[in-house]
Amino acid sequence: MPTVSNSQKLYSLALFFLFVLLSNVSSISTKEADALLQWKASLQNDPNKVLSSWTYKPNNNSFNSSTKTQPSTTTPCTTWFGISCNIAGNVIGINLTNCGLEGTLQNFSFSSFPNLAYFDLSLNSISGTIPPEISSLSKLIQLNLSTNQIFGKIPEQIGLVSDLQVLVLSNNKLNGSIPKEIGYLASLTELDVHANSLGGPIPTSLGNLTNLAYLHLEINSLSGFIPLEMGNLSELIELYLNNNTLKGPIPSSFGNFKKLKVLSSFQNQLSGAIPKEIGNLISLKELRLHSSNLSGPIPESLYDLRNLSYIHLQRNQLSGPISEEIGKLKSLIEKLTVLNMFKNQLSGFIPSEIGNLKSLHSLGLHGNRLSGSIPASLGDLGNLTALLLSNNTLSGPIPEEIGKLKSLVSLENQLSGSIPSEIGLMTGPHDFLIASNGFNGSILREIGKMKSLRRLPLDTNNHSSHSCLYGKLDSFS
């Protein structure tokens, strides 16, 4: 009787395990397919028919009545739109972004997808609440439900999805508070819940998310103090807290954000001064603290930030002088494009060093208590499209160098003397706002050469006569 060789035994064993594996894959795929079809059936609308591929497609074999088995079919891993699988046949990704789907998550069988890693339903019309069963997605890495019509609370069970790295729930109708359980998501790198109706305080547990790089809490109704624990988020790149009702000071612990590029906390009810530790944010490009009820002086450490492109400090109660240091740092000279400090209580002179900021597009200093003369160096700002200096107590003549600027000039102050002929050289579309000054002499013909002039208010000046104006004005007062 012939004997079976070891190689034959190994081959037979391999075939057996392959059969078992394929059987399990078929079983898994069928379970997940059934769950997807159940959810598809619950949807109210699929206007683009993207889910038309979600169907069993039998081959040419007929139904076997003796064994009562179905013929082979396609699985979610083959032709189903938006579905991706791993090599074992498990569904690991569902991407149905911007498909126009209408429905809810109430009939989505979360427990049927133990291997799901990526779930994206953004830019649809999904409504209803987020079911607590979402905690069944134990291997989920990214969840994006943004820009839908989801309402209700963020379930505290979200804190059980321990592998989650990206959680985006923005632009929905969520209410209630941010659950403290989000602080359990130690792997989280992005948390975006902006543009909802979330209220209550920012949970201190967010300070546990030490891998967080992007935090968007803006455009909600969050209240209370900014937690000191947020200073633990040393990996932050973007921090958006704007358009809430947060109060109290900006924590000095924000100085730990060495990688931060955007700090946006405008439109809040903060108090106190800008902390000097702001100067530690060596990567900062955008600083947006306007309309936040801040007071006190602008810390000189702010001007040490070498990467700043945008400084928005307007509509606060900031006081004291503008430091001449602002125009001395070479890297700031090359990068700063917007400097808005208007409608504060700043005093003293406008430092001539501002004229070194060659990349500046917008300079807004109006509505302060600035005095002295207009620095001639401002005329060197060749990229400037808006120079707003009105409603201060500036005096003296308009420097002839201002005529080198391209666009909007607002100079309503206590200026005197005559209007320099160089003003007629301004080429860009602009308003030339010089009312409420003490100018004398005539309005020069050069002003009439401003072909793009839109407005020229002249009231409350001492002009003895008006020369003919050749420019076309949309309005003239």
Tab-separated table of C-alpha atoms in Angstrom:
chain	number	residue	atom	x	y	z
A	1	MET	CA	0.000	0.000	0.000
A	2	PRO	CA	1.552	3.361	-1.087
A	3	THR	CA	2.484	5.830	1.619
A	4	VAL	CA	1.634	9.536	1.630
A	5	SER	CA	4.705	11.774	1.553
A	6	ASN	CA	5.180	14.701	3.931
A	7	SER	CA	4.955	17.136	1.024
A	8	GLN	CA	1.581	15.710	0.048
A	9	LYS	CA	0.381	16.056	3.630
A	10	LEU	CA	1.507	19.680	3.749
A	11	TYR	CA	-0.184	20.388	0.424
A	12	SER	CA	-3.455	18.855	1.617
A	13	LEU	CA	-3.254	20.806	4.868
A	14	ALA	CA	-2.672	24.053	2.970
A	15	LEU	CA	-5.688	23.376	0.765
A	16	PHE	CA	-7.801	22.740	3.852
A	17	PHE	CA	-6.799	26.024	5.500
A	18	LEU	CA	-7.347	27.884	2.230
A	19	PHE	CA	-10.851	26.417	2.031
A	20	VAL	CA	-11.569	27.488	5.620
A	21	LEU	CA	-10.193	30.979	4.952
A	22	LEU	CA	-12.256	31.434	1.807
A	23	SER	CA	-15.341	30.180	3.627
A	24	ASN	CA	-14.777	32.710	6.412
A	25	VAL	CA	-14.198	35.528	3.907
A	26	SER	CA	-17.435	34.650	2.171
A	27	SER	CA	-19.248	34.591	5.515
A	28	ILE	CA	-17.749	37.923	6.592
A	29	SER	CA	-18.460	39.596	3.253
A	30	THR	CA	-22.032	38.342	3.248
A	31	LYS	CA	-22.652	39.676	6.761
A	32	GLU	CA	-21.218	43.076	5.894
A	33	ALA	CA	-23.038	43.143	2.560
A	34	ASP	CA	-26.343	42.420	4.274
A	35	ALA	CA	-25.692	45.233	6.762
A	36	LEU	CA	-24.893	47.693	3.970
A	37	LEU	CA	-27.989	46.687	2.016
A	38	GLN	CA	-30.122	47.099	5.140
A	39	TRP	CA	-28.794	50.639	5.600
A	40	LYS	CA	-29.208	51.420	1.896
A	41	ALA	CA	-32.871	50.400	2.105
A	42	SER	CA	-33.413	52.858	4.964
A	43	LEU	CA	-32.108	55.878	3.036
A	44	GLN	CA	-34.709	58.315	1.740
A	45	ASN	CA	-32.773	59.511	-1.277
A	46	ASP	CA	-29.804	58.622	-3.451
A	47	PRO	CA	-30.155	61.269	-6.178
A	48	ASN	CA	-26.963	60.337	-7.990
A	49	LYS	CA	-27.682	56.585	-7.850
A	50	VAL	CA	-24.220	55.963	-6.445
A	51	LEU	CA	-25.520	53.008	-4.438
A	52	SER	CA	-26.951	51.242	-7.475
A	53	SER	CA	-23.852	49.047	-7.437
A	54	TRP	CA	-24.775	47.838	-3.957
A	55	THR	CA	-26.558	44.702	-5.045
A	56	TYR	CA	-26.001	40.970	-5.364
A	57	LYS	CA	-25.173	40.023	-8.936
A	58	PRO	CA	-25.422	36.248	-9.399
A	59	ASN	CA	-23.379	34.510	-12.062
A	60	ASN	CA	-24.907	32.327	-14.772
A	61	ASN	CA	-25.302	29.340	-12.448
A	62	SER	CA	-28.888	28.726	-11.455
A	63	PHE	CA	-30.134	28.201	-7.941
A	64	ASN	CA	-29.292	24.674	-6.707
A	65	SER	CA	-32.596	23.358	-5.339
A	66	SER	CA	-31.083	20.182	-3.954
A	67	THR	CA	-28.509	21.959	-1.784
A	68	LYS	CA	-30.580	25.135	-1.404
A	69	THR	CA	-27.469	27.257	-2.032
A	70	GLN	CA	-27.200	30.550	-3.870
A	71	PRO	CA	-24.881	30.885	-6.834
A	72	SER	CA	-21.690	32.884	-6.330
A	73	THR	CA	-22.189	36.648	-6.120
A	74	THR	CA	-20.178	39.811	-6.043
A	75	THR	CA	-19.211	41.143	-2.634
A	76	PRO	CA	-18.752	44.689	-1.274
A	77	CYS	CA	-15.046	44.272	-2.000
A	78	THR	CA	-15.429	44.022	-5.752
A	79	THR	CA	-17.748	46.524	-7.424
A	80	TRP	CA	-19.620	48.292	-4.640
A	81	PHE	CA	-19.177	52.063	-4.844
A	82	GLY	CA	-17.303	53.663	-1.948
A	83	ILE	CA	-16.355	50.374	-0.281
A	84	SER	CA	-12.786	49.230	0.290
A	85	CYS	CA	-11.561	46.013	1.882
A	86	ASN	CA	-8.391	44.491	3.240
A	87	ILE	CA	-6.748	41.386	1.813
A	88	ALA	CA	-8.871	39.172	4.057
A	89	GLY	CA	-12.086	40.561	2.581
A	90	ASN	CA	-13.107	42.713	5.549
A	91	VAL	CA	-14.694	46.091	4.878
A	92	ILE	CA	-12.207	48.677	6.160
A	93	GLY	CA	-13.408	51.806	4.372
A	94	ILE	CA	-16.735	53.469	3.564
A	95	ASN	CA	-16.332	56.701	1.592
A	96	LEU	CA	-19.598	58.257	0.430
A	97	THR	CA	-18.668	61.924	0.619
A	98	ASN	CA	-20.719	64.445	-1.382
A	99	CYS	CA	-23.209	61.935	-2.786
A	100	GLY	CA	-26.428	63.754	-1.890
A	101	LEU	CA	-27.580	60.934	0.386
A	102	GLU	CA	-30.566	61.528	2.668
A	103	GLY	CA	-31.253	59.364	5.670
A	104	THR	CA	-30.034	58.591	9.163
A	105	LEU	CA	-27.535	56.380	10.941
A	106	GLN	CA	-30.204	54.673	13.036
A	107	ASN	CA	-30.312	51.604	10.761
A	108	PHE	CA	-26.580	51.380	10.255
A	109	SER	CA	-25.349	48.180	11.928
A	110	PHE	CA	-22.097	49.401	13.460
A	111	SER	CA	-21.426	46.028	15.088
A	112	SER	CA	-21.278	44.374	11.650
A	113	PHE	CA	-18.062	46.235	10.790
A	114	PRO	CA	-15.451	45.299	13.413
A	115	ASN	CA	-12.601	46.144	11.014
A	116	LEU	CA	-13.877	49.484	9.707
A	117	ALA	CA	-11.052	52.040	9.815
A	118	TYR	CA	-12.315	54.889	7.590
A	119	PHE	CA	-15.892	56.177	7.597
A	120	ASP	CA	-16.674	59.322	5.569
A	121	LEU	CA	-20.243	60.544	5.003
A	122	SER	CA	-19.360	64.236	4.737
A	123	LEU	CA	-21.256	66.660	2.485
A	124	ASN	CA	-24.556	64.783	2.433
A	125	SER	CA	-27.962	65.302	4.032
A	126	ILE	CA	-27.664	62.754	6.819
A	127	SER	CA	-29.916	63.694	9.738
A	128	GLY	CA	-30.876	62.259	13.100
A	129	THR	CA	-28.478	61.627	15.951
A	130	ILE	CA	-25.148	59.846	16.247
A	131	PRO	CA	-26.059	56.459	17.779
A	132	PRO	CA	-24.092	55.371	20.861
A	133	GLU	CA	-23.476	52.069	19.062
A	134	ILE	CA	-20.742	53.865	17.161
A	135	SER	CA	-18.493	52.612	19.953
A	136	SER	CA	-18.632	49.187	18.217
A	137	LEU	CA	-16.200	50.508	15.607
A	138	SER	CA	-13.234	49.524	17.714
A	139	LYS	CA	-10.699	49.855	14.869
A	140	LEU	CA	-11.965	53.156	13.489
A	141	ILE	CA	-9.174	55.615	12.655
A	142	GLN	CA	-11.029	58.379	10.797
A	143	LEU	CA	-14.647	59.506	11.190
A	144	ASN	CA	-15.967	62.373	9.066
A	145	LEU	CA	-19.658	63.274	9.340
A	146	SER	CA	-19.206	66.969	8.549
A	147	THR	CA	-21.643	69.151	6.610
A	148	ASN	CA	-24.803	67.178	7.220
A	149	GLN	CA	-27.914	67.837	9.300
A	150	ILE	CA	-27.038	65.697	12.292
A	151	PHE	CA	-28.486	66.953	15.571
A	152	GLY	CA	-28.509	66.000	19.228
A	153	LYS	CA	-25.529	65.405	21.460
A	154	ILE	CA	-22.148	63.926	20.708
A	155	PRO	CA	-22.471	60.525	22.435
A	156	GLU	CA	-20.078	59.985	25.312
A	157	GLN	CA	-19.457	56.500	23.895
A	158	ILE	CA	-17.255	58.147	21.265
A	159	GLY	CA	-14.543	57.990	23.905
A	160	LEU	CA	-14.472	54.196	23.514
A	161	VAL	CA	-13.260	54.356	19.911
A	162	SER	CA	-9.731	54.274	21.223
A	163	ASP	CA	-7.831	54.141	17.901
A	164	LEU	CA	-9.530	57.234	16.497
A	165	GLN	CA	-7.109	59.738	14.988
A	166	VAL	CA	-9.433	62.075	13.063
A	167	LEU	CA	-12.877	63.158	14.304
A	168	VAL	CA	-14.680	65.701	12.100
A	169	LEU	CA	-18.283	66.604	12.996
A	170	SER	CA	-18.341	70.210	11.778
A	171	ASN	CA	-21.229	72.030	10.081
A	172	ASN	CA	-24.066	70.109	11.664
A	173	LYS	CA	-26.742	70.911	14.242
A	174	LEU	CA	-25.141	69.263	17.254
A	175	ASN	CA	-25.962	70.681	20.670
A	176	GLY	CA	-25.167	69.975	24.277
A	177	SER	CA	-21.614	70.036	25.551
A	178	ILE	CA	-18.411	68.493	24.263
A	179	PRO	CA	-18.253	65.180	26.172
A	180	LYS	CA	-15.288	64.878	28.493
A	181	GLU	CA	-14.845	61.322	27.202
A	182	ILE	CA	-13.252	62.731	24.040
A	183	GLY	CA	-10.237	63.216	26.274
A	184	TYR	CA	-9.781	59.427	26.249
A	185	LEU	CA	-8.893	59.451	22.540
A	186	ALA	CA	-5.152	59.540	23.087
A	187	SER	CA	-4.331	58.979	19.398
A	188	LEU	CA	-6.435	61.889	18.157
A	189	THR	CA	-4.587	64.289	15.844
A	190	GLU	CA	-7.578	66.254	14.518
A	191	LEU	CA	-10.759	67.316	16.309
A	192	ASP	CA	-13.134	69.514	14.328
A	193	VAL	CA	-16.598	70.317	15.687
A	194	HIS	CA	-16.907	73.879	14.376
A	195	ALA	CA	-20.170	75.440	13.186
A	196	ASN	CA	-22.572	73.595	15.478
A	197	SER	CA	-24.593	74.733	18.492
A	198	LEU	CA	-22.374	73.227	21.166
A	199	GLY	CA	-22.407	74.968	24.529
A	200	GLY	CA	-20.927	74.748	27.975
A	201	PRO	CA	-17.247	74.866	28.841
A	202	ILE	CA	-14.324	73.382	26.963
A	203	PRO	CA	-13.641	70.155	28.909
A	204	THR	CA	-10.314	70.132	30.701
A	205	SER	CA	-9.854	66.553	29.482
A	206	LEU	CA	-8.940	67.925	26.052
A	207	GLY	CA	-5.592	68.645	27.642
A	208	ASN	CA	-4.960	64.880	27.558
A	209	LEU	CA	-4.881	64.853	23.750
A	210	THR	CA	-1.158	65.401	23.503
A	211	ASN	CA	-1.010	64.232	19.861
A	212	LEU	CA	-3.582	66.771	18.713
A	213	ALA	CA	-2.418	68.925	15.792
A	214	TYR	CA	-5.682	70.520	14.610
A	215	LEU	CA	-8.366	71.742	17.020
A	216	HIS	CA	-11.418	73.520	15.603
A	217	LEU	CA	-14.028	74.591	18.158
A	218	GLU	CA	-15.083	77.838	16.460
A	219	ILE	CA	-18.602	79.081	15.679
A	220	ASN	CA	-20.410	77.472	18.589
A	221	SER	CA	-21.770	78.757	21.894
A	222	LEU	CA	-18.957	77.549	24.134
A	223	SER	CA	-18.619	79.463	27.387
A	224	GLY	CA	-16.488	79.632	30.497
A	225	PHE	CA	-12.736	79.954	30.777
A	226	ILE	CA	-10.155	78.531	28.401
A	227	PRO	CA	-8.670	75.602	30.373
A	228	LEU	CA	-5.060	75.930	31.448
A	229	GLU	CA	-4.686	72.251	30.546
A	230	MET	CA	-4.855	73.154	26.874
A	231	GLY	CA	-1.261	74.237	27.242
A	232	ASN	CA	-0.386	70.520	27.234
A	233	LEU	CA	-1.194	70.327	23.513
A	234	SER	CA	2.363	70.930	22.395
A	235	GLU	CA	1.785	69.378	18.942
A	236	LEU	CA	-0.901	71.883	17.935
A	237	ILE	CA	-0.586	73.438	14.486
A	238	GLU	CA	-4.002	75.125	14.266
A	239	LEU	CA	-6.176	76.334	17.157
A	240	TYR	CA	-9.547	77.912	16.364
A	241	LEU	CA	-11.670	79.144	19.276
A	242	ASN	CA	-13.313	82.136	17.592
A	243	ASN	CA	-17.000	83.051	17.568
A	244	ASN	CA	-17.920	81.660	20.963
A	245	THR	CA	-18.665	83.302	24.322
A	246	LEU	CA	-15.465	82.309	26.100
A	247	LYS	CA	-14.349	84.568	28.928
A	248	GLY	CA	-11.317	85.204	31.073
A	249	PRO	CA	-7.691	85.583	30.036
A	250	ILE	CA	-5.706	83.864	27.337
A	251	PRO	CA	-3.744	81.284	29.371
A	252	SER	CA	-0.019	81.880	29.585
A	253	SER	CA	0.334	78.129	28.965
A	254	PHE	CA	-0.403	78.882	25.297
A	255	GLY	CA	3.276	79.741	25.139
A	256	ASN	CA	3.938	75.989	24.908
A	257	PHE	CA	2.599	75.861	21.346
A	258	LYS	CA	5.950	75.905	19.563
A	259	LYS	CA	4.469	74.331	16.397
A	260	LEU	CA	1.343	76.493	16.241
A	261	LYS	CA	0.788	78.280	12.926
A	262	VAL	CA	-2.726	79.674	13.450
A	263	LEU	CA	-4.159	81.099	16.687
A	264	SER	CA	-7.711	82.332	16.200
A	265	SER	CA	-9.819	83.319	19.205
A	266	PHE	CA	-11.616	86.430	17.941
A	267	GLN	CA	-15.240	87.292	18.723
A	268	ASN	CA	-15.211	86.148	22.327
A	269	GLN	CA	-15.664	87.850	25.695
A	270	LEU	CA	-12.112	87.488	26.931
A	271	SER	CA	-10.409	89.833	29.357
A	272	GLY	CA	-6.949	90.802	30.444
A	273	ALA	CA	-3.807	91.360	28.444
A	274	ILE	CA	-2.187	89.430	25.633
A	275	PRO	CA	0.299	87.247	27.543
A	276	LYS	CA	3.966	87.903	26.874
A	277	GLU	CA	4.353	84.146	26.349
A	278	ILE	CA	2.783	84.707	22.932
A	279	GLY	CA	6.341	85.450	21.866
A	280	ASN	CA	7.182	81.750	22.301
A	281	LEU	CA	5.005	80.758	19.338
A	282	ILE	CA	7.942	80.644	16.971
A	283	SER	CA	6.002	78.978	14.105
A	284	LEU	CA	3.004	81.339	14.220
A	285	LYS	CA	1.798	82.714	10.877
A	286	GLU	CA	-1.672	84.016	11.735
A	287	LEU	CA	-2.688	85.776	14.956
A	288	ARG	CA	-6.392	86.602	15.112
A	289	LEU	CA	-7.389	88.027	18.491
A	290	HIS	CA	-9.701	90.811	17.336
A	291	SER	CA	-13.043	91.696	18.909
A	292	SER	CA	-12.230	89.885	22.138
A	293	ASN	CA	-12.283	92.622	24.813
A	294	LEU	CA	-8.529	92.349	25.425
A	295	SER	CA	-6.764	95.212	27.190
A	296	GLY	CA	-3.324	96.363	28.229
A	297	PRO	CA	-0.246	96.898	26.083
A	298	ILE	CA	0.806	94.873	23.069
A	299	PRO	CA	3.696	92.725	24.343
A	300	GLU	CA	6.988	93.462	22.612
A	301	SER	CA	7.613	89.722	22.431
A	302	LEU	CA	4.971	89.651	19.684
A	303	TYR	CA	7.369	91.368	17.333
A	304	ASP	CA	9.924	88.576	17.774
A	305	LEU	CA	7.738	86.129	15.858
A	306	ARG	CA	9.622	85.580	12.638
A	307	ASN	CA	6.903	83.862	10.589
A	308	LEU	CA	3.935	86.169	11.138
A	309	SER	CA	1.932	87.096	8.045
A	310	TYR	CA	-1.317	88.288	9.640
A	311	ILE	CA	-1.783	90.299	12.840
A	312	HIS	CA	-5.422	91.022	13.694
A	313	LEU	CA	-5.765	92.835	17.032
A	314	GLN	CA	-8.499	95.294	16.075
A	315	ARG	CA	-11.604	96.119	18.102
A	316	ASN	CA	-10.154	95.526	21.547
A	317	GLN	CA	-9.142	97.887	24.342
A	318	LEU	CA	-5.409	97.624	23.832
A	319	SER	CA	-3.425	100.624	25.020
A	320	GLY	CA	0.063	102.041	25.022
A	321	PRO	CA	2.394	102.663	22.086
A	322	ILE	CA	3.166	100.678	18.970
A	323	SER	CA	6.739	99.538	19.433
A	324	GLU	CA	9.342	100.557	16.872
A	325	GLU	CA	10.575	96.958	17.094
A	326	ILE	CA	7.817	96.012	14.667
A	327	GLY	CA	9.877	97.093	11.689
A	328	LYS	CA	13.304	95.906	12.745
A	329	LEU	CA	13.131	92.129	12.368
A	330	LYS	CA	14.183	91.140	8.848
A	331	SER	CA	12.001	88.041	8.604
A	332	LEU	CA	8.932	90.006	9.747
A	333	ILE	CA	9.720	92.680	7.180
A	334	GLU	CA	9.572	90.058	4.440
A	335	LYS	CA	6.433	88.166	5.529
A	336	LEU	CA	3.950	90.455	7.315
A	337	THR	CA	1.087	91.309	4.938
A	338	VAL	CA	-1.736	92.439	7.266
A	339	LEU	CA	-1.351	94.630	10.362
A	340	ASN	CA	-4.721	95.579	11.829
A	341	MET	CA	-4.794	97.326	15.210
A	342	PHE	CA	-7.684	99.710	14.596
A	343	LYS	CA	-10.369	100.670	17.121
A	344	ASN	CA	-8.254	100.273	20.238
A	345	GLN	CA	-6.817	102.836	22.639
A	346	LEU	CA	-3.284	102.896	21.272
A	347	SER	CA	-1.360	106.114	21.806
A	348	GLY	CA	1.928	107.736	20.896
A	349	PHE	CA	3.526	108.109	17.490
A	350	ILE	CA	3.265	105.842	14.473
A	351	PRO	CA	6.782	104.389	14.349
A	352	SER	CA	8.574	105.168	11.107
A	353	GLU	CA	9.916	101.599	11.165
A	354	ILE	CA	6.521	100.397	9.900
A	355	GLY	CA	7.722	101.676	6.549
A	356	ASN	CA	10.176	98.766	6.484
A	357	LEU	CA	7.360	96.207	6.201
A	358	LYS	CA	7.675	95.926	2.427
A	359	SER	CA	5.196	93.041	2.073
A	360	LEU	CA	2.394	94.862	3.897
A	361	HIS	CA	-0.926	94.963	2.008
A	362	SER	CA	-3.174	96.388	4.715
A	363	LEU	CA	-2.333	98.782	7.554
A	364	GLY	CA	-5.298	99.570	9.797
A	365	LEU	CA	-4.570	101.953	12.682
A	366	HIS	CA	-7.728	104.081	12.588
A	367	GLY	CA	-9.860	104.726	15.648
A	368	ASN	CA	-7.030	104.997	18.184
A	369	ARG	CA	-5.358	107.852	20.069
A	370	LEU	CA	-2.266	108.115	17.920
A	371	SER	CA	-0.634	111.515	17.621
A	372	GLY	CA	2.247	113.190	15.864
A	373	SER	CA	2.829	113.277	12.131
A	374	ILE	CA	2.327	110.670	9.431
A	375	PRO	CA	5.716	109.051	8.783
A	376	ALA	CA	6.962	109.680	5.266
A	377	SER	CA	8.264	106.103	5.270
A	378	LEU	CA	4.703	104.804	4.800
A	379	GLY	CA	5.035	105.870	1.194
A	380	ASP	CA	7.635	103.119	0.764
A	381	LEU	CA	5.013	100.409	1.270
A	382	GLY	CA	4.731	99.588	-2.409
A	383	ASN	CA	2.327	96.657	-1.923
A	384	LEU	CA	-0.072	98.560	0.332
A	385	THR	CA	-3.689	98.589	-0.844
A	386	ALA	CA	-5.263	100.053	2.311
A	387	LEU	CA	-3.833	102.774	4.567
A	388	LEU	CA	-6.349	103.532	7.314
A	389	LEU	CA	-5.268	106.233	9.766
A	390	SER	CA	-8.494	108.179	10.342
A	391	ASN	CA	-10.007	109.081	13.714
A	392	ASN	CA	-6.741	109.630	15.544
A	393	THR	CA	-5.155	112.951	16.533
A	394	LEU	CA	-2.483	113.013	13.857
A	395	SER	CA	-1.281	116.452	12.842
A	396	GLY	CA	0.976	118.163	10.364
A	397	PRO	CA	0.991	117.849	6.575
A	398	ILE	CA	0.410	114.827	4.382
A	399	PRO	CA	3.861	113.600	3.340
A	400	GLU	CA	4.332	113.822	-0.394
A	401	GLU	CA	5.549	110.201	-0.322
A	402	ILE	CA	1.945	109.073	0.280
A	403	GLY	CA	1.386	109.771	-3.399
A	404	LYS	CA	3.374	106.622	-4.186
A	405	LEU	CA	0.663	104.406	-2.683
A	406	LYS	CA	-1.740	102.553	-4.945
A	407	SER	CA	-5.097	102.459	-3.250
A	408	LEU	CA	-7.349	103.301	-0.301
A	409	VAL	CA	-6.159	106.141	1.911
A	410	SER	CA	-8.114	107.313	4.952
A	411	LEU	CA	-6.538	110.312	6.688
A	412	GLU	CA	-9.384	112.008	8.592
A	413	ASN	CA	-7.521	113.570	11.533
A	414	GLN	CA	-6.203	117.013	12.474
A	415	LEU	CA	-3.857	117.362	9.519
A	416	SER	CA	-2.952	120.768	8.156
A	417	GLY	CA	-1.138	122.463	5.349
A	418	SER	CA	-1.803	121.901	1.682
A	419	ILE	CA	-2.463	118.653	-0.132
A	420	PRO	CA	0.752	117.640	-1.928
A	421	SER	CA	0.654	117.474	-5.698
A	422	GLU	CA	2.095	113.937	-5.564
A	423	ILE	CA	-1.336	112.697	-4.464
A	424	GLY	CA	-2.350	112.888	-8.109
A	425	LEU	CA	0.082	110.056	-8.856
A	426	MET	CA	-2.020	107.459	-7.027
A	427	THR	CA	-3.087	104.885	-9.619
A	428	GLY	CA	-5.191	102.170	-8.017
A	429	PRO	CA	-8.943	102.200	-7.283
A	430	HIS	CA	-9.312	104.062	-4.029
A	431	ASP	CA	-11.119	106.452	-1.762
A	432	PHE	CA	-9.182	109.510	-0.657
A	433	LEU	CA	-10.748	110.362	2.699
A	434	ILE	CA	-9.475	113.697	4.026
A	435	ALA	CA	-12.526	115.232	5.713
A	436	SER	CA	-12.344	116.665	9.245
A	437	ASN	CA	-8.835	118.041	8.795
A	438	GLY	CA	-7.505	121.588	8.628
A	439	PHE	CA	-6.185	121.696	5.093
A	440	ASN	CA	-5.928	125.056	3.396
A	441	GLY	CA	-5.292	126.233	-0.111
A	442	SER	CA	-6.954	124.880	-3.216
A	443	ILE	CA	-7.832	121.383	-4.266
A	444	LEU	CA	-5.173	120.739	-6.839
A	445	ARG	CA	-5.760	119.712	-10.420
A	446	GLU	CA	-3.635	116.645	-9.687
A	447	ILE	CA	-6.441	115.187	-7.592
A	448	GLY	CA	-8.613	115.333	-10.675
A	449	LYS	CA	-6.104	113.105	-12.421
A	450	MET	CA	-6.965	110.212	-10.097
A	451	LYS	CA	-8.803	108.183	-12.723
A	452	SER	CA	-9.884	105.512	-10.266
A	453	LEU	CA	-10.985	107.855	-7.475
A	454	ARG	CA	-14.300	106.792	-5.932
A	455	ARG	CA	-14.803	109.198	-3.006
A	456	LEU	CA	-13.290	112.521	-1.996
A	457	PRO	CA	-14.943	113.932	1.159
A	458	LEU	CA	-13.731	117.506	1.746
A	459	ASP	CA	-15.990	118.842	4.475
A	460	THR	CA	-14.578	120.463	7.619
A	461	ASN	CA	-11.445	121.739	5.886
A	462	ASN	CA	-10.321	125.271	5.069
A	463	HIS	CA	-9.938	125.191	1.311
A	464	SER	CA	-10.131	128.633	-0.238
A	465	SER	CA	-11.150	127.371	-3.656
A	466	HIS	CA	-11.691	124.215	-5.630
A	467	SER	CA	-9.897	123.580	-8.892
A	468	CYS	CA	-11.572	121.584	-11.640
A	469	LEU	CA	-11.574	117.854	-10.939
A	470	TYR	CA	-11.052	115.672	-13.969
A	471	GLY	CA	-11.428	112.318	-12.291
A	472	LYS	CA	-14.712	110.476	-12.371
A	473	LEU	CA	-16.124	110.041	-8.859
A	474	ASP	CA	-18.805	107.547	-7.886
A	475	SER	CA	-19.658	109.801	-4.966
A	476	PHE	CA	-18.458	113.218	-3.972
A	477	SER	CA	-19.153	115.016	-0.713
